[in-house]
Coordinates of C-alpha atoms in Angstrom, one line a residue:
Chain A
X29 CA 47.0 -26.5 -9.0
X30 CA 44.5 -23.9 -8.9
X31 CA 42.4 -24.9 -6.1
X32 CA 41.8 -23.9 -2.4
X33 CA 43.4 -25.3 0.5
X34 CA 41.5 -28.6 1.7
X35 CA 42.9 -28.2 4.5
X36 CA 40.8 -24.8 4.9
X37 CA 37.4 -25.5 6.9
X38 CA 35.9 -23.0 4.7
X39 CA 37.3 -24.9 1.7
X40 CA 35.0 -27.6 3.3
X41 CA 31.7 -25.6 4.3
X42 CA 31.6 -24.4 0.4
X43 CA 31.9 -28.3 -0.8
X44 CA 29.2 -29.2 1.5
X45 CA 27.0 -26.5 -0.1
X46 CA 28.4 -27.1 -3.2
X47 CA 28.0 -23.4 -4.1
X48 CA 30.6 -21.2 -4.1
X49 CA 33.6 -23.2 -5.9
X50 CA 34.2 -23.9 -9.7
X51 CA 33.6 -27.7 -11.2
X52 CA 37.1 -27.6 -11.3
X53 CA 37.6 -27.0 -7.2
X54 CA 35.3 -29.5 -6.9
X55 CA 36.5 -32.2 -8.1
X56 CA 40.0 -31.3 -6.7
X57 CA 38.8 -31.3 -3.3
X58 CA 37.0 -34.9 -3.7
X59 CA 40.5 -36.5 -4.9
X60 CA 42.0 -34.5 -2.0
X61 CA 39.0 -36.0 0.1
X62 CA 40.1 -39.4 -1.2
X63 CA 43.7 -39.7 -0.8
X64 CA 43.5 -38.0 2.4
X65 CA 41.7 -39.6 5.7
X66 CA 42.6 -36.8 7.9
X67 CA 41.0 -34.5 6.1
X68 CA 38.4 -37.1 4.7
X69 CA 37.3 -37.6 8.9
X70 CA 37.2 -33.3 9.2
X71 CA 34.9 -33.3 6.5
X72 CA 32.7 -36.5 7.8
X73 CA 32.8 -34.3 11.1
X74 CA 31.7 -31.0 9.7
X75 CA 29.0 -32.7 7.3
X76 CA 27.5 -34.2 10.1
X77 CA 27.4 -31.3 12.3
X78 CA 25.6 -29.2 9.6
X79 CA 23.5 -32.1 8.8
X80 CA 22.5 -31.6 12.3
X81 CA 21.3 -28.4 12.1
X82 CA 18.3 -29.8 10.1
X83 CA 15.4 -27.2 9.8
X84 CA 13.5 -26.7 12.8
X85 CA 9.7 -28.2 13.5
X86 CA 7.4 -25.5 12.3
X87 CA 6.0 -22.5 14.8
X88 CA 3.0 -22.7 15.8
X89 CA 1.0 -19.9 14.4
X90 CA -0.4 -16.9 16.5
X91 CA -4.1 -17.4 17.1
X92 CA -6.4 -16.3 14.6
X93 CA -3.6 -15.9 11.7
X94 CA -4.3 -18.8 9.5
X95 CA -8.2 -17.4 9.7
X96 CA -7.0 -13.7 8.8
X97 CA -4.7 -15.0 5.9
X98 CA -7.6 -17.1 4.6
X99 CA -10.0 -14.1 4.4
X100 CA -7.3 -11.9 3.0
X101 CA -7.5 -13.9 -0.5
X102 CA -11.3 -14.0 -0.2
X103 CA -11.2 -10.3 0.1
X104 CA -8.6 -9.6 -2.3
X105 CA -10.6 -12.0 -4.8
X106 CA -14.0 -10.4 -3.8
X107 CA -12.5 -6.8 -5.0
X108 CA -11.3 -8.4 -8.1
X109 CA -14.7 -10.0 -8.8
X110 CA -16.3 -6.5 -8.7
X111 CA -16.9 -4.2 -11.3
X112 CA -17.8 -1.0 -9.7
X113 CA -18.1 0.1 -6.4
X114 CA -21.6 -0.6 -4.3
X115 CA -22.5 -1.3 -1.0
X116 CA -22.7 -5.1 -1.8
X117 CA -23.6 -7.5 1.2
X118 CA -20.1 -8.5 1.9
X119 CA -19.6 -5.3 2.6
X120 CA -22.3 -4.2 4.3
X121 CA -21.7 -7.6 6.9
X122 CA -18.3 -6.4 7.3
X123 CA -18.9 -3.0 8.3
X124 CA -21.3 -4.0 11.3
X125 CA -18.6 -6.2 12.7
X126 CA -16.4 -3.1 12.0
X127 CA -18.7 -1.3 13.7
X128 CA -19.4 -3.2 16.6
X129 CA -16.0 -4.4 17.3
X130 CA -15.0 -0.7 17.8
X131 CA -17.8 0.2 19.5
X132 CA -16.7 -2.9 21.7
X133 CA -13.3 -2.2 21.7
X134 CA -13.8 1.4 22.8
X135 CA -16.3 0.3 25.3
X136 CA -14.3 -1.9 27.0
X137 CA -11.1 -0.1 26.9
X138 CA -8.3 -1.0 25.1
X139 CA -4.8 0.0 27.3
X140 CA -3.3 2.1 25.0
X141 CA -2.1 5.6 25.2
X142 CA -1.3 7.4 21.8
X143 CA -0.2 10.6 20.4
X144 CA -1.8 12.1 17.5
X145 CA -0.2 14.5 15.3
X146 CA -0.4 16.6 12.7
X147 CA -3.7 16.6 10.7
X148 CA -6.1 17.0 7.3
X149 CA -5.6 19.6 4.6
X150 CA -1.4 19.7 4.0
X151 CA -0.5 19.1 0.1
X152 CA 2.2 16.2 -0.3
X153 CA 1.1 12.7 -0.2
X154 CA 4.2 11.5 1.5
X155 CA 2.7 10.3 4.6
X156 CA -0.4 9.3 7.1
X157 CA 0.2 12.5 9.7
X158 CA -1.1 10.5 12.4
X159 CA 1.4 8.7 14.6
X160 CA 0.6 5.8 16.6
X161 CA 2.7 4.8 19.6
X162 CA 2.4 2.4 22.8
X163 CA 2.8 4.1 26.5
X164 CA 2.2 2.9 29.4
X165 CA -0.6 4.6 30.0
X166 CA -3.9 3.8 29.8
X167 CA -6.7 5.8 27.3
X168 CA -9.0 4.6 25.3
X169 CA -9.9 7.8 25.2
X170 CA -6.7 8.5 23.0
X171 CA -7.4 5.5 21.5
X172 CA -11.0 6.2 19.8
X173 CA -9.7 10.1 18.8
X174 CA -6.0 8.2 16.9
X175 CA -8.5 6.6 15.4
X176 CA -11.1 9.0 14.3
X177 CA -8.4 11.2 13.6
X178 CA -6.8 8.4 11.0
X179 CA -9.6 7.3 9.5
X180 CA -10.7 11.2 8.9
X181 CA -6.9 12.1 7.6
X182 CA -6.9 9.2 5.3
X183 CA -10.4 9.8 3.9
X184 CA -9.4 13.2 3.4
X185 CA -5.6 12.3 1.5
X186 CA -7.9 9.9 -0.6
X187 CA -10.3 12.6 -1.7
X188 CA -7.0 14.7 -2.8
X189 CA -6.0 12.0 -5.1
X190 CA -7.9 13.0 -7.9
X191 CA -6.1 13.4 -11.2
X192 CA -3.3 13.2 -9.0
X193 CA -0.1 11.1 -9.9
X194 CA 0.0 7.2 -9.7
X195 CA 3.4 7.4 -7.3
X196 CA 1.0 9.3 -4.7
X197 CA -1.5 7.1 -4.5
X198 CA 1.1 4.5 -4.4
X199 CA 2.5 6.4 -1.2
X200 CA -0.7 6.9 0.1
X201 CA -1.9 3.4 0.2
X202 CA 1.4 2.2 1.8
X203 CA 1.4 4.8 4.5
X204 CA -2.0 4.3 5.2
X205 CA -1.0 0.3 5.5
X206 CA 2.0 0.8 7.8
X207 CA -0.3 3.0 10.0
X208 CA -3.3 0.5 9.5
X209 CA -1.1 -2.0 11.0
X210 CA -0.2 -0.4 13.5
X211 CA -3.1 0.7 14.9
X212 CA -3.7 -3.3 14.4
X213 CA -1.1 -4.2 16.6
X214 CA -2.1 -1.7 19.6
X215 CA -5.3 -2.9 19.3
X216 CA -4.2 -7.1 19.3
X217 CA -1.7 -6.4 22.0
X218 CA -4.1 -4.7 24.4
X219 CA -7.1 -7.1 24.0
X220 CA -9.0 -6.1 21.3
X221 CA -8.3 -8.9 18.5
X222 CA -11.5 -8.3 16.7
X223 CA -10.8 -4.8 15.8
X224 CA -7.3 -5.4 15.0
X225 CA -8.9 -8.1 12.0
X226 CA -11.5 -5.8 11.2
X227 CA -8.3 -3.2 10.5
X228 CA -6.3 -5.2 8.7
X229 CA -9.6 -6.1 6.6
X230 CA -8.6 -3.5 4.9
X231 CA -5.2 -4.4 3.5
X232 CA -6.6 -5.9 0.7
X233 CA -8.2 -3.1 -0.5
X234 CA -5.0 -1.1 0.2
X235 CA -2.4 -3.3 -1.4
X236 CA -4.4 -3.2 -4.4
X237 CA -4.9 0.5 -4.3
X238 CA -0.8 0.5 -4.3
X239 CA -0.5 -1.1 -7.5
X240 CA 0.7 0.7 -10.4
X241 CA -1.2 -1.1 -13.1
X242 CA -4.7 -0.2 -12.3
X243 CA -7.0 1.6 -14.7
X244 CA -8.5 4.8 -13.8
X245 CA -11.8 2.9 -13.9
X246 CA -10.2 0.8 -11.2
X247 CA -8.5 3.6 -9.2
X248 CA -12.2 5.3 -8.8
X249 CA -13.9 1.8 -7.4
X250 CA -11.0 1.1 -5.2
X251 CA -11.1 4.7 -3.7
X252 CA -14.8 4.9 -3.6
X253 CA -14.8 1.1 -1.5
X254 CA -12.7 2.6 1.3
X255 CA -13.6 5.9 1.0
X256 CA -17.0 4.2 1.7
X257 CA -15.7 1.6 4.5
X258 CA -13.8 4.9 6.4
X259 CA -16.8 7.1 6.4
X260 CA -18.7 3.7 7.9
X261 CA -15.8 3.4 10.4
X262 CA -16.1 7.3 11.2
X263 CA -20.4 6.7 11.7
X264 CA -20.0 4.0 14.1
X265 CA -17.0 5.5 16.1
X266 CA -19.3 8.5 16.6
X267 CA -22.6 6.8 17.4
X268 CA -20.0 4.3 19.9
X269 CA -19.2 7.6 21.4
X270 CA -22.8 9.1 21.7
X271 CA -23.7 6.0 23.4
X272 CA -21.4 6.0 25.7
X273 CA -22.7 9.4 27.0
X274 CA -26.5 8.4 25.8
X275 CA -26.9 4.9 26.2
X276 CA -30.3 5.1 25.3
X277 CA -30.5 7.5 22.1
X278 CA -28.6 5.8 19.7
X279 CA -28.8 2.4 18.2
X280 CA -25.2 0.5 17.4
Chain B
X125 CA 0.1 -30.2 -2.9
X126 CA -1.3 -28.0 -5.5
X127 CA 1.1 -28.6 -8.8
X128 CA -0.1 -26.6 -12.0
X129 CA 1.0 -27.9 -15.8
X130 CA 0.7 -26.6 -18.7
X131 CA -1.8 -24.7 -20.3
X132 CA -3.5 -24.6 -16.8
X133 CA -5.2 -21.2 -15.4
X134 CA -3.6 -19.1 -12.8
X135 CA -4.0 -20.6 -8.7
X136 CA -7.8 -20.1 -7.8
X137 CA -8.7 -18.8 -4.3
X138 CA -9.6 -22.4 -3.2
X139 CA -6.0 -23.5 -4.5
X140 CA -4.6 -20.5 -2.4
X141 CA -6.7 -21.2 0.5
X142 CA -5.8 -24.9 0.2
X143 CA -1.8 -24.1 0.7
X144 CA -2.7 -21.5 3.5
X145 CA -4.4 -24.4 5.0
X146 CA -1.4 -26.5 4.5
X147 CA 1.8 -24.6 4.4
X148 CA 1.0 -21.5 6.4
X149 CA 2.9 -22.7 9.5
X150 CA 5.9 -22.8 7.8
X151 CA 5.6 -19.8 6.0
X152 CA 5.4 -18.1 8.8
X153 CA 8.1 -19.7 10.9
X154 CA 10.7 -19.3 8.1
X155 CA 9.7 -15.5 8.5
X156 CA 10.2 -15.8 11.9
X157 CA 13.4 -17.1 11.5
X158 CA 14.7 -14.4 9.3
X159 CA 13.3 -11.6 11.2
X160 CA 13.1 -12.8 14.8
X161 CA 9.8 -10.8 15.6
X162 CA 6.7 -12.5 15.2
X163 CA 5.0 -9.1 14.6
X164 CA 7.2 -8.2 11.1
X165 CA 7.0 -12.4 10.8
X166 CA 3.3 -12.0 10.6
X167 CA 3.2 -8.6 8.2
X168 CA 5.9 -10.6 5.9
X169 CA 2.9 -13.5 5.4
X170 CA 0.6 -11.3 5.0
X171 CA 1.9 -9.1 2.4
X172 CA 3.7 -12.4 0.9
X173 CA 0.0 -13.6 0.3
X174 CA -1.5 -10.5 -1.1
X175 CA 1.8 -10.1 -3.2
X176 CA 1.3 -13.6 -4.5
X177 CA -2.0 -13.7 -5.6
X178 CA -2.1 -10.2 -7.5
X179 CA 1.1 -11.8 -9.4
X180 CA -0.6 -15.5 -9.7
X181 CA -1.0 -15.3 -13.3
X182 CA 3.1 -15.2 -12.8
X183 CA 3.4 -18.5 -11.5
X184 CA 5.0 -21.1 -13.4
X185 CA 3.4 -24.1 -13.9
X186 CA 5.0 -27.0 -13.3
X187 CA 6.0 -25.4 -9.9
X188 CA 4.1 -26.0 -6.2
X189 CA 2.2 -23.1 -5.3
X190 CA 3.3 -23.5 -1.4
X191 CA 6.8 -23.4 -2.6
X192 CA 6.2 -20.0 -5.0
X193 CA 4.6 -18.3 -1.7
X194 CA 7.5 -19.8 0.3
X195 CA 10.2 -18.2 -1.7
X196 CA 7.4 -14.9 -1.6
X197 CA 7.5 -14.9 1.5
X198 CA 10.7 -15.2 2.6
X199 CA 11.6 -12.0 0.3
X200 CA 9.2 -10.1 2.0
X201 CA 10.3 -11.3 5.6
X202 CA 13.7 -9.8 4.2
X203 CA 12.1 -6.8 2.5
X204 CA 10.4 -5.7 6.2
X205 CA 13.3 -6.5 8.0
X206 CA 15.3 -3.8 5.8
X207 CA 12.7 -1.6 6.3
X208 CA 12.9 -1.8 10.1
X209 CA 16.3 -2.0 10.4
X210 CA 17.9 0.2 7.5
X211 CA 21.3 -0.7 6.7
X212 CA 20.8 -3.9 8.5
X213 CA 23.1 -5.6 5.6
X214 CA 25.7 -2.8 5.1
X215 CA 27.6 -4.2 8.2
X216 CA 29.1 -7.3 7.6
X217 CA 31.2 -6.8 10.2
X218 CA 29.2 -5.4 12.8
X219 CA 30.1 -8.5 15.8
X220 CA 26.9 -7.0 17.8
X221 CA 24.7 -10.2 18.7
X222 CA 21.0 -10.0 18.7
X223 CA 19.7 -8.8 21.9
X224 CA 17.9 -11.1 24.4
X225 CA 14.4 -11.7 22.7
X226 CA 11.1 -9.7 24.5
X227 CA 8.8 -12.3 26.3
X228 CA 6.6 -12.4 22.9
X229 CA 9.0 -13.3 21.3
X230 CA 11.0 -15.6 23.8
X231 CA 7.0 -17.6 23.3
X232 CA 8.0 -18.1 19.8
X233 CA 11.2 -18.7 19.9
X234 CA 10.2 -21.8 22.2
X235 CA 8.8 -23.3 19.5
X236 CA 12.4 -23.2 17.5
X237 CA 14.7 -26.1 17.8
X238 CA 15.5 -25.1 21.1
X239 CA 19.4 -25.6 20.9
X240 CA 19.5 -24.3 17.1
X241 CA 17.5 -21.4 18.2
X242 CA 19.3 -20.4 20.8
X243 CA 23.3 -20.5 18.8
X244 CA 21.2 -18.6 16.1
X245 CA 20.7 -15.6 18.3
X246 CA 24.3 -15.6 19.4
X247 CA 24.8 -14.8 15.2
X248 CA 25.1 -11.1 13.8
X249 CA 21.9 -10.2 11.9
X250 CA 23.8 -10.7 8.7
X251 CA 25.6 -13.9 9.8
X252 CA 21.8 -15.1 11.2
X253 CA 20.3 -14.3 7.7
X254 CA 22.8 -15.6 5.4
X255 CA 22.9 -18.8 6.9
X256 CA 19.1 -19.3 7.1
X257 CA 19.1 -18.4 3.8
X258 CA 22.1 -20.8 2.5
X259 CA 21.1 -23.6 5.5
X260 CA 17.8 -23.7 5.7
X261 CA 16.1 -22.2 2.7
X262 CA 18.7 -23.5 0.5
X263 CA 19.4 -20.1 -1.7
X264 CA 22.5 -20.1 -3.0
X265 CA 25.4 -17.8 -2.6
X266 CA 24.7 -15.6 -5.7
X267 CA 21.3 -15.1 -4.4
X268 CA 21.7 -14.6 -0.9
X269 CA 24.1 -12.0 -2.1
X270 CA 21.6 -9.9 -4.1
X271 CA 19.2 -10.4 -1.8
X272 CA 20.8 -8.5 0.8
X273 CA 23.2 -6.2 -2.1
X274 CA 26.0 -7.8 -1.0
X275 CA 29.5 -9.4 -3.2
X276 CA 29.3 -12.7 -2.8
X277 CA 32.5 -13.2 -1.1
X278 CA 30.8 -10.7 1.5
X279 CA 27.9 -13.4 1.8
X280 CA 30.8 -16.1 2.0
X281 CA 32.3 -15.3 5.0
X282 CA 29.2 -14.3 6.9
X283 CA 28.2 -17.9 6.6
X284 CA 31.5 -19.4 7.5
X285 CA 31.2 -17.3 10.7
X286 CA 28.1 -18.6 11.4
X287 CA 29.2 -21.9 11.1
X288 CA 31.9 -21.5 13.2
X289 CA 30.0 -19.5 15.8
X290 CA 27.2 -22.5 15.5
X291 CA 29.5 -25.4 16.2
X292 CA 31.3 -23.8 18.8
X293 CA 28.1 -23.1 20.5
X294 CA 26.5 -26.6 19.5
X295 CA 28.3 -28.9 21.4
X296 CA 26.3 -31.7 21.2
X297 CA 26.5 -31.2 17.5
X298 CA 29.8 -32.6 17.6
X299 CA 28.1 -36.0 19.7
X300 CA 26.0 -36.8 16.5
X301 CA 26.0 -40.4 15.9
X302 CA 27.6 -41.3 12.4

């Protein structure tokens, strides 16, 4: 007979799954199950073992997820509800918070030392030439320039896109959502979870910039939105930075 | 449960926001268990999410929307975890064990079926994800097995090392009442 050893505990583990073995193996091993009680108690054994390994009780979520996931798909179906670019209201409430979450952010300090490399004005669309990494030291100094420096880069990469080839803009937008998230995650990890929403606020935007299905009408709104939300971002870095020195000059 | 039929328009944002509400716990936790990091765990719902509603007009009706953005999300849990770790499939062989989890992660892990949790991390990566997959997420062979560009007799015996690995390390697996 054509069949696998029933004696084999892998024999078994595929019958419990039932996946893996022909209709014909099957039902060989059950008569072998049958006429068998040695082999019948291994596989009562082995059943109830993985039986025990029933799925786990659910994690609980990190704080603030469920809220972020939430306002993803009202973002995502705010973009898809608009026809051209503007300034809408949404839009103009988010970039405040953005605004004063940085400003906050910076203000306080977030403990985070980066590097920044590389910068505007080189051809290829491969990557974001800014490069994001914890260190133990402290600068939120660092901090505010990675970001300037980001937000600048990726202003300037979206700018080059015009005319230029779907797969770039593709590249682009994932890039710039790799080093969106990361800058995310410094900014979570050293106690500044409103900015790290307000920067993945823009995933949305981003993911949908990375799809290769959009019209050119839709590229253009896309790419004027965040061209729009990074200059806003760049305005109230450098008024968050003018305070700093001039409390009293500038309003947030 | 949101359950579309036929003729029915794609999932609407409250319908989405309704399973987030719902199912996003376990979403995220069957990320976690793939990728054992609750930072790529997190990335993996998020772009599941984003993924799922730009291809909602994709969703067969007739099926539950929190188990279309389960199965979404589990792919991209896999997709991120291939990204971080390239070639993380390519060695089926590879006996190194996952190192001992960072004290984010250890918070997480707490959560976990304590016991199950804890044999899991004494699996391979490979042998870790191809029995979540088959155990727990209930994919079979074939599809574990293009899922992480494997043959299936590959995917075969990374699960029947698990198994073995979890029952030897499970001993109270063996005292389970009948």
């Amino acid at each position: 007979m054509n069949h696998p050893t029933p004696a084999n505990e892998e024999t078994l583990v595929l019958y419990y799954y039932k996946d893996g073995l022909s209709a014909a193996e099957l039902r060989a091993i059950e008569r072998e199950l049958e006429r068998n009680p040695e082999l019948a108690e291994r596989y009562r054994r082995l059943a109830l073992e993985l039986d025990g390994l029933a799925e786990p009780a659910d994690v609980p979520m990190p704080e603030g997820l469920e809220y972020r996931l939430q306002s993803t798909i009202a973002r995502a179906a705010r973009l898809e509800q608009q026809d051209q670019p503007k300034a809408t209201g949404w839009l103009h409430r988010w970039s405040f918070l953005a605004g004063a979450t940085v400003t906050a952010a910076l203000a306080l300090g977030v403990g985070i030392g980066i590097w920044v490399a590389g910068g505007p004005g080189h051809a290829p669309v491969e990557t974001v030439p800014v490069v994001a990494q914890p260190s133990p030291q402290w600068s939120p100094a660092a901090f505010e320039r990675g970001l300037e420096t980001y937000f600048r880069t990726s202003r300037s990469e979206l700018a080059g896109l015009e005319g230029g080839e779907g797969s770039d803009r593709a590249s682009l937008a994932n890039a710039m959502l790799q080093q969106n998230r990361l800058f995310a995650q410094l900014a979570r990890q050293n106690g500044a979870p409103e900015l790290a929403r307000v920067l993945r606020s823009f995933e949305p935007i981003l993911a949908q910039l990375g799809r290769d299905d959009l019209s050119d009408e839709d590229v253009a709104a896309l790419r004027a939105q965040l061209e729009f939300e990074l200059s806003v971002m760049l305005t109230k870095i450098a008024r968050g930075s003018s305070q700093d020195t001039k409390p009293n000059t500038q309003e947030i | 449960m949101v359950t579309k039929t036929k003729g029915q328009a794609p999932p609407s944002e409250a319908e989405f926001q309704q399973a987030i509400a719902q199912r996003a716990s376990r979403w995220y936790s069957a990320c976690l268990r793939i990728t054992r990091n609750p930072q790529l765990a997190e990335d993996a719902l998020q772009d599941a999410l984003l993924n799922a509603w730009t291809k909602r007009h994709q969703f067969q009706h007739g099926a539950r929307l929190e188990t279309w953005i389960h199965s979404i999300a589990v792919n991209s849990a896999l997709s991120l975890l291939r990204k971080q770790k390239p070639g993380v499939f390519s060695a089926l062989d590879d006996e190194v064990e996952d190192p001992a989890p960072s004290a984010e992660q250890a918070h997480h892990h707490e959560a976990l079926n304590a016991e199950l949790d804890s044999a899991l991390r004494n699996l391979t990566e490979v042998e870790r994800v191809c029995f979540v997959l088959r155990h727990l997420e209930e994919w079979t062979l074939t599809e574990i097995a293009i899922a992480v560009d494997k043959n299936a007799n590959a995917v075969k015996q990374a699960v029947f090392r698990a198994v073995r690995k979890l029952r030897e390390r499970m001993p109270t697996l063996a005292r389970t009442p009948s």
